[in-house]
Short mmCIF file of C-alpha atoms in Angstrom, two decimals:
data_model
loop_
_atom_site.label_atom_id
_atom_site.label_comp_id
_atom_site.label_asym_id
_atom_site.label_seq_id
_atom_site.Cartn_x
_atom_site.Cartn_y
_atom_site.Cartn_z
CA UNK N 1 -110.28 83.66 0.55
CA UNK N 2 -114.22 84.19 -0.26
CA UNK N 3 -116.04 86.73 -2.76
CA UNK N 4 -117.92 89.35 -0.62
CA UNK N 5 -121.47 86.98 -0.74
CA UNK N 6 -120.13 84.23 1.18
CA UNK N 7 -119.16 87.05 3.65
CA UNK N 8 -122.25 85.81 6.07
CA UNK N 9 -120.95 82.28 5.77
CA UNK N 10 -117.39 82.28 6.82
CA UNK N 11 -117.13 85.88 8.41
CA UNK N 12 -113.38 87.74 8.90
CA UNK N 13 -111.15 85.89 7.48
CA UNK N 14 -108.47 87.12 9.98
CA UNK N 15 -110.78 84.77 12.62
CA UNK N 16 -110.80 82.06 9.91
CA UNK N 17 -107.25 81.68 9.64
CA UNK N 18 -106.89 81.18 13.41
CA UNK N 19 -107.84 77.73 12.14
CA UNK N 20 -108.96 74.48 14.42
CA UNK N 21 -109.25 71.20 14.68
CA UNK N 22 -112.30 68.71 15.20
CA UNK N 23 -113.13 65.43 16.27
CA UNK N 24 -113.37 62.52 14.59
CA UNK N 25 -116.95 62.22 16.53
CA UNK N 26 -118.22 65.36 15.30
CA UNK N 27 -117.05 64.86 11.57
CA UNK N 28 -118.95 61.26 11.77
CA UNK N 29 -122.35 62.57 12.98
CA UNK N 30 -122.05 65.05 10.29
CA UNK N 31 -121.37 62.32 7.63
CA UNK N 32 -124.51 60.36 9.48
CA UNK N 33 -126.91 62.97 9.18
CA UNK N 34 -125.59 63.90 5.72
CA UNK N 35 -127.21 60.32 4.82
CA UNK N 36 -129.99 59.93 7.02
CA UNK N 37 -131.24 63.22 5.71
CA UNK N 38 -130.46 62.18 1.89
CA UNK N 39 -129.09 59.08 0.89
CA UNK N 40 -126.48 57.17 -0.13
CA UNK N 41 -127.19 58.29 -3.64
CA UNK N 42 -126.74 61.70 -2.71
CA UNK N 43 -123.61 60.87 -0.29
CA UNK N 44 -121.69 59.82 -3.50
CA UNK N 45 -122.88 62.53 -5.85
CA UNK N 46 -121.03 65.29 -2.67
CA UNK N 47 -118.04 63.30 -2.53
CA UNK N 48 -117.70 63.84 -6.11
CA UNK N 49 -117.76 67.41 -5.79
CA UNK N 50 -114.65 67.65 -2.82
CA UNK N 51 -111.73 67.80 -2.63
CA UNK N 52 -110.44 64.38 -1.10
CA UNK N 53 -109.83 65.66 2.09
CA UNK N 54 -113.17 66.49 2.48
CA UNK N 55 -114.27 63.77 0.81
CA UNK N 56 -112.69 61.32 3.27
CA UNK N 57 -114.40 63.58 6.24
CA UNK N 58 -117.93 62.30 4.31
CA UNK N 59 -117.33 58.73 3.06
CA UNK N 60 -114.52 57.07 5.42
CA UNK N 61 -115.50 56.75 9.10
CA UNK N 62 -113.49 58.42 11.29
CA UNK N 63 -111.76 57.75 14.43
CA UNK N 64 -113.82 59.50 17.46
CA UNK N 65 -111.12 60.41 19.55
CA UNK N 66 -108.39 62.07 16.49
CA UNK N 67 -108.17 65.55 15.70
CA UNK N 68 -108.60 66.65 12.43
CA UNK N 69 -108.23 69.94 10.39
CA UNK N 70 -111.57 72.34 10.53
CA UNK N 71 -110.84 73.61 6.93
CA UNK N 72 -112.34 70.30 5.18
CA UNK N 73 -115.40 70.90 7.34
CA UNK N 74 -116.17 74.06 6.24
CA UNK N 75 -115.42 73.06 2.61
CA UNK N 76 -118.31 70.28 2.81
CA UNK N 77 -120.10 72.77 5.00
CA UNK N 78 -119.92 75.13 2.22
CA UNK N 79 -120.69 72.78 -0.76
CA UNK N 80 -123.73 71.55 1.25
CA UNK N 81 -124.88 75.41 1.50
CA UNK N 82 -124.89 75.92 -2.23
CA UNK N 83 -126.16 72.70 -3.20
CA UNK N 84 -128.94 70.61 -1.05
CA UNK N 85 -129.43 73.83 1.58
CA UNK N 86 -130.28 76.17 -1.58
CA UNK N 87 -128.15 79.03 0.15
CA UNK N 88 -130.12 79.17 2.76
CA UNK N 89 -127.97 79.67 6.05
CA UNK N 90 -131.26 78.53 8.47
CA UNK N 91 -130.47 75.48 7.23
CA UNK N 92 -127.05 75.18 8.67
CA UNK N 93 -129.12 75.69 12.10
CA UNK N 94 -131.02 72.51 11.61
CA UNK N 95 -128.18 70.75 10.91
CA UNK N 96 -126.49 71.45 13.93
CA UNK N 97 -129.58 70.15 15.76
CA UNK N 98 -128.89 67.35 13.65
CA UNK N 99 -125.60 66.82 15.08
CA UNK N 100 -126.96 66.93 18.51
CA UNK N 101 -129.74 65.19 18.43
CA UNK N 102 -127.29 61.89 17.21
CA UNK N 103 -124.79 62.38 19.82
CA UNK N 104 -126.54 63.27 22.69
CA UNK N 105 -128.47 60.02 22.39
CA UNK N 106 -125.03 57.99 21.39
CA UNK N 107 -121.29 58.61 22.23
CA UNK N 108 -122.36 61.54 24.27
CA UNK N 109 -125.65 60.54 26.12
CA UNK N 110 -124.34 61.02 29.64
CA UNK N 111 -123.74 64.88 29.45
CA UNK N 112 -127.80 65.71 28.86
CA UNK N 113 -129.44 65.01 31.83
CA UNK N 114 -131.71 68.32 33.18
CA UNK N 115 -131.54 71.07 30.80
CA UNK N 116 -129.35 73.16 33.73
CA UNK N 117 -127.17 70.38 33.93
CA UNK N 118 -126.21 70.02 29.95
CA UNK N 119 -126.05 74.07 30.12
CA UNK N 120 -123.41 73.82 33.20
CA UNK N 121 -122.00 71.53 31.39
CA UNK N 122 -121.64 73.24 27.93
CA UNK N 123 -117.86 73.91 28.37
CA UNK N 124 -116.77 70.31 28.81
CA UNK N 125 -119.40 69.99 25.24
CA UNK N 126 -117.64 72.04 23.39
CA UNK N 127 -114.03 70.62 24.27
CA UNK N 128 -115.31 67.22 22.75
CA UNK N 129 -116.04 68.90 19.65
CA UNK N 130 -112.90 71.51 19.00
CA UNK N 131 -109.52 71.89 20.41
CA UNK N 132 -109.32 75.31 20.61
CA UNK N 133 -111.71 77.95 22.11
CA UNK N 134 -113.20 78.31 25.67
CA UNK N 135 -116.51 78.20 26.23
CA UNK N 136 -118.29 78.99 29.40
CA UNK N 137 -121.75 79.70 31.33
CA UNK N 138 -122.89 82.94 33.05
CA UNK N 139 -125.72 84.36 34.74
CA UNK N 140 -126.88 80.71 35.24
CA UNK N 141 -130.58 79.98 36.60
CA UNK N 142 -132.95 77.09 36.69
CA UNK N 143 -134.06 78.51 33.42
CA UNK N 144 -131.69 80.79 31.44
CA UNK N 145 -128.03 81.32 31.11
CA UNK N 146 -125.68 83.04 28.87
CA UNK N 147 -123.16 81.05 27.26
CA UNK N 148 -119.41 82.93 25.50
CA UNK N 149 -116.95 81.81 23.42
CA UNK N 150 -113.50 83.34 23.56
CA UNK N 151 -111.20 82.15 20.39
CA UNK N 152 -111.04 78.75 18.49
CA UNK N 153 -111.30 80.15 14.93
CA UNK N 154 -114.80 79.27 13.72
CA UNK N 155 -116.45 80.85 10.59
CA UNK N 156 -119.56 83.24 11.02
CA UNK N 157 -121.88 80.04 10.56
CA UNK N 158 -120.83 77.98 12.92
CA UNK N 159 -121.31 80.45 15.36
CA UNK N 160 -124.69 82.15 14.30
CA UNK N 161 -126.13 78.97 12.84
CA UNK N 162 -124.14 75.83 13.95
CA UNK N 163 -123.92 76.19 17.52
CA UNK N 164 -127.24 77.84 17.77
CA UNK N 165 -128.94 74.96 16.79
CA UNK N 166 -126.83 72.61 18.60
CA UNK N 167 -128.04 74.18 21.88
CA UNK N 168 -131.44 74.15 21.10
CA UNK N 169 -131.94 70.96 19.70
CA UNK N 170 -129.72 69.49 23.21
CA UNK N 171 -132.21 71.51 25.72
CA UNK N 172 -134.97 70.00 24.14
CA UNK N 173 -133.50 66.60 24.21
CA UNK N 174 -132.60 67.47 27.70
CA UNK N 175 -136.59 68.15 28.50
CA UNK N 176 -136.72 71.70 27.64
CA UNK N 177 -140.36 72.35 26.08
CA UNK N 178 -139.89 76.12 25.04
CA UNK N 179 -136.55 76.84 24.30
CA UNK N 180 -134.82 79.81 23.14
CA UNK N 181 -131.10 81.02 21.43
CA UNK N 182 -129.94 84.08 20.65
CA UNK N 183 -126.51 84.91 19.40
CA UNK N 184 -126.64 88.32 20.53
CA UNK N 185 -122.72 89.06 20.36
CA UNK N 186 -120.09 87.63 17.25
CA UNK N 187 -115.83 88.12 17.47
CA UNK N 188 -116.67 88.29 13.09
CA UNK N 189 -118.99 91.91 13.82
CA UNK N 190 -116.12 93.19 16.60
CA UNK N 191 -117.36 91.59 19.48
CA UNK N 192 -114.34 90.43 21.84
CA UNK N 193 -116.10 86.95 21.83
CA UNK N 194 -118.98 85.35 21.04
CA UNK N 195 -121.86 85.34 23.20
CA UNK N 196 -125.82 83.42 22.92
CA UNK N 197 -128.61 84.42 25.13
CA UNK N 198 -130.55 81.16 25.84
CA UNK N 199 -133.44 80.40 27.83
CA UNK N 200 -135.07 76.97 28.36
CA UNK N 201 -138.95 76.27 30.42
#
Protein backbone atom coordinates (compact mmCIF):
# COMPACT_ATOMS: atom_id res chain seq x y z
CA UNK A 1 0.00 0.00 0.00
CA UNK A 2 1.25 3.48 -0.85
CA UNK A 3 2.20 6.09 1.73
CA UNK A 4 -0.57 8.55 2.71
CA UNK A 5 0.82 11.30 0.44
CA UNK A 6 0.00 9.07 -2.53
CA UNK A 7 -3.70 8.81 -1.60
CA UNK A 8 -4.74 11.24 -4.38
CA UNK A 9 -2.95 8.94 -6.83
CA UNK A 10 -4.12 5.45 -5.87
CA UNK A 11 -7.12 6.26 -3.70
CA UNK A 12 -8.78 3.55 -1.60
CA UNK A 13 -6.51 0.48 -1.69
CA UNK A 14 -9.53 -1.80 -1.30
CA UNK A 15 -10.87 -0.62 -4.66
CA UNK A 16 -7.49 -0.85 -6.37
CA UNK A 17 -7.07 -4.40 -5.02
CA UNK A 18 -10.13 -5.48 -7.04
CA UNK A 19 -7.82 -5.31 -10.04
CA UNK A 20 -8.53 -5.14 -13.74
CA UNK A 21 -7.06 -6.09 -17.10
CA UNK A 22 -6.10 -3.56 -19.74
CA UNK A 23 -6.11 -4.03 -23.51
CA UNK A 24 -2.89 -4.03 -25.48
CA UNK A 25 -4.15 -1.12 -27.58
CA UNK A 26 -4.21 1.16 -24.52
CA UNK A 27 -0.71 0.14 -23.46
CA UNK A 28 0.62 0.83 -26.94
CA UNK A 29 -1.12 4.20 -27.14
CA UNK A 30 0.35 5.26 -23.80
CA UNK A 31 3.84 4.17 -24.80
CA UNK A 32 3.55 6.05 -28.08
CA UNK A 33 2.33 9.22 -26.33
CA UNK A 34 5.33 9.13 -23.98
CA UNK A 35 7.73 8.64 -26.86
CA UNK A 36 6.18 11.46 -28.91
CA UNK A 37 6.11 13.89 -26.00
CA UNK A 38 9.55 13.17 -24.54
CA UNK A 39 11.67 11.29 -27.07
CA UNK A 40 13.55 8.02 -27.30
CA UNK A 41 16.24 8.88 -24.76
CA UNK A 42 13.63 9.68 -22.12
CA UNK A 43 11.82 6.40 -22.84
CA UNK A 44 15.06 4.43 -22.42
CA UNK A 45 15.84 6.19 -19.12
CA UNK A 46 12.29 5.64 -17.90
CA UNK A 47 12.47 1.96 -18.72
CA UNK A 48 15.47 1.56 -16.41
CA UNK A 49 13.40 2.90 -13.48
CA UNK A 50 10.68 0.28 -13.88
CA UNK A 51 10.19 -3.34 -12.94
CA UNK A 52 10.60 -5.76 -15.86
CA UNK A 53 6.81 -6.06 -16.28
CA UNK A 54 6.23 -2.31 -16.39
CA UNK A 55 9.25 -1.76 -18.65
CA UNK A 56 7.81 -4.31 -21.07
CA UNK A 57 4.59 -2.28 -21.31
CA UNK A 58 6.69 0.74 -22.25
CA UNK A 59 9.33 -0.79 -24.50
CA UNK A 60 7.74 -3.82 -26.20
CA UNK A 61 4.79 -3.44 -28.60
CA UNK A 62 1.80 -5.23 -27.10
CA UNK A 63 -0.55 -7.45 -29.03
CA UNK A 64 -3.58 -5.15 -29.60
CA UNK A 65 -6.15 -7.77 -28.61
CA UNK A 66 -4.29 -9.00 -25.51
CA UNK A 67 -5.51 -8.51 -21.95
CA UNK A 68 -2.79 -7.45 -19.52
CA UNK A 69 -2.62 -6.88 -15.77
CA UNK A 70 -3.31 -3.27 -14.75
CA UNK A 71 -0.66 -3.21 -12.00
CA UNK A 72 2.43 -2.57 -14.16
CA UNK A 73 0.62 0.27 -15.95
CA UNK A 74 -0.10 1.90 -12.58
CA UNK A 75 3.59 1.56 -11.72
CA UNK A 76 4.56 3.24 -15.00
CA UNK A 77 2.10 6.08 -14.39
CA UNK A 78 3.38 6.61 -10.84
CA UNK A 79 6.96 6.96 -12.08
CA UNK A 80 5.76 9.43 -14.72
CA UNK A 81 3.90 11.43 -12.08
CA UNK A 82 6.90 11.65 -9.78
CA UNK A 83 9.31 12.44 -12.60
CA UNK A 84 8.29 14.08 -15.87
CA UNK A 85 4.93 15.28 -14.52
CA UNK A 86 6.50 16.93 -11.47
CA UNK A 87 3.92 15.46 -9.11
CA UNK A 88 1.08 17.33 -10.86
CA UNK A 89 -1.94 15.03 -11.11
CA UNK A 90 -3.53 17.26 -13.76
CA UNK A 91 -0.82 16.01 -16.13
CA UNK A 92 -2.57 12.65 -15.98
CA UNK A 93 -5.60 14.37 -17.47
CA UNK A 94 -3.47 15.56 -20.38
CA UNK A 95 -2.07 12.05 -20.72
CA UNK A 96 -5.60 10.64 -21.00
CA UNK A 97 -6.30 13.23 -23.69
CA UNK A 98 -3.18 12.15 -25.59
CA UNK A 99 -4.46 8.56 -25.63
CA UNK A 100 -7.84 9.67 -27.00
CA UNK A 101 -6.23 11.75 -29.73
CA UNK A 102 -4.12 8.79 -30.79
CA UNK A 103 -6.77 6.09 -30.68
CA UNK A 104 -9.69 8.05 -32.15
CA UNK A 105 -7.61 8.93 -35.20
CA UNK A 106 -6.27 5.38 -35.68
CA UNK A 107 -7.57 2.11 -34.22
CA UNK A 108 -10.91 3.45 -32.96
CA UNK A 109 -11.61 6.16 -35.52
CA UNK A 110 -14.92 4.53 -36.51
CA UNK A 111 -16.24 5.19 -33.00
CA UNK A 112 -15.92 8.96 -33.17
CA UNK A 113 -18.55 10.43 -35.48
CA UNK A 114 -20.50 13.26 -33.88
CA UNK A 115 -20.06 14.23 -30.20
CA UNK A 116 -23.45 12.80 -29.25
CA UNK A 117 -22.69 9.55 -31.10
CA UNK A 118 -19.33 9.13 -29.35
CA UNK A 119 -20.97 9.90 -26.02
CA UNK A 120 -23.62 7.24 -26.54
CA UNK A 121 -20.89 4.72 -27.40
CA UNK A 122 -18.77 5.45 -24.33
CA UNK A 123 -19.67 2.17 -22.64
CA UNK A 124 -18.43 0.26 -25.69
CA UNK A 125 -15.26 2.38 -25.78
CA UNK A 126 -14.57 1.58 -22.12
CA UNK A 127 -14.78 -2.13 -22.89
CA UNK A 128 -12.13 -1.74 -25.59
CA UNK A 129 -9.72 -0.62 -22.86
CA UNK A 130 -10.70 -2.43 -19.65
CA UNK A 131 -12.01 -5.94 -19.08
CA UNK A 132 -13.92 -5.30 -15.85
CA UNK A 133 -16.39 -2.57 -14.96
CA UNK A 134 -19.50 -1.26 -16.68
CA UNK A 135 -19.74 2.28 -18.04
CA UNK A 136 -23.10 3.72 -19.06
CA UNK A 137 -24.67 7.04 -19.99
CA UNK A 138 -27.84 8.72 -18.77
CA UNK A 139 -29.72 12.02 -19.08
CA UNK A 140 -28.41 12.30 -22.63
CA UNK A 141 -29.40 15.33 -24.70
CA UNK A 142 -27.82 16.71 -27.86
CA UNK A 143 -25.27 18.63 -25.79
CA UNK A 144 -24.95 16.97 -22.38
CA UNK A 145 -25.26 13.84 -20.27
CA UNK A 146 -23.83 11.88 -17.39
CA UNK A 147 -21.45 8.94 -17.43
CA UNK A 148 -21.38 6.33 -14.66
CA UNK A 149 -18.84 3.58 -14.02
CA UNK A 150 -19.65 0.64 -11.76
CA UNK A 151 -16.82 -1.62 -10.62
CA UNK A 152 -13.53 -2.04 -12.40
CA UNK A 153 -10.98 -1.56 -9.63
CA UNK A 154 -9.41 1.54 -11.20
CA UNK A 155 -7.13 3.82 -9.14
CA UNK A 156 -8.30 7.30 -8.21
CA UNK A 157 -6.05 9.17 -10.64
CA UNK A 158 -7.54 7.23 -13.54
CA UNK A 159 -11.10 8.12 -12.50
CA UNK A 160 -10.45 11.76 -11.67
CA UNK A 161 -7.91 12.58 -14.35
CA UNK A 162 -7.33 9.98 -17.08
CA UNK A 163 -10.94 9.24 -18.02
CA UNK A 164 -11.87 12.92 -17.74
CA UNK A 165 -9.06 13.87 -20.13
CA UNK A 166 -10.05 11.12 -22.57
CA UNK A 167 -13.65 12.34 -22.63
CA UNK A 168 -12.60 15.95 -23.19
CA UNK A 169 -10.27 15.17 -26.07
CA UNK A 170 -12.65 12.65 -27.62
CA UNK A 171 -15.50 15.13 -27.74
CA UNK A 172 -13.23 17.83 -29.16
CA UNK A 173 -12.09 15.44 -31.89
CA UNK A 174 -15.73 14.64 -32.65
CA UNK A 175 -16.46 18.29 -33.41
CA UNK A 176 -17.24 19.99 -30.09
CA UNK A 177 -15.86 23.45 -29.49
CA UNK A 178 -16.86 23.79 -25.85
CA UNK A 179 -16.44 20.73 -23.64
CA UNK A 180 -16.77 20.48 -19.87
CA UNK A 181 -16.14 17.27 -17.94
CA UNK A 182 -16.54 17.16 -14.17
CA UNK A 183 -15.86 14.08 -12.06
CA UNK A 184 -18.70 14.64 -9.62
CA UNK A 185 -18.72 11.37 -7.62
CA UNK A 186 -16.22 8.59 -7.03
CA UNK A 187 -16.09 5.18 -5.41
CA UNK A 188 -12.82 6.23 -3.78
CA UNK A 189 -14.79 8.87 -1.85
CA UNK A 190 -17.57 6.49 -0.82
CA UNK A 191 -19.99 6.84 -3.75
CA UNK A 192 -21.53 3.62 -5.14
CA UNK A 193 -20.15 4.42 -8.59
CA UNK A 194 -17.95 6.96 -10.36
CA UNK A 195 -19.93 9.67 -12.14
CA UNK A 196 -18.97 12.37 -14.63
CA UNK A 197 -21.12 15.32 -15.71
CA UNK A 198 -20.36 16.09 -19.35
CA UNK A 199 -21.44 18.89 -21.68
CA UNK A 200 -20.41 19.87 -25.19
CA UNK A 201 -21.52 22.38 -27.80
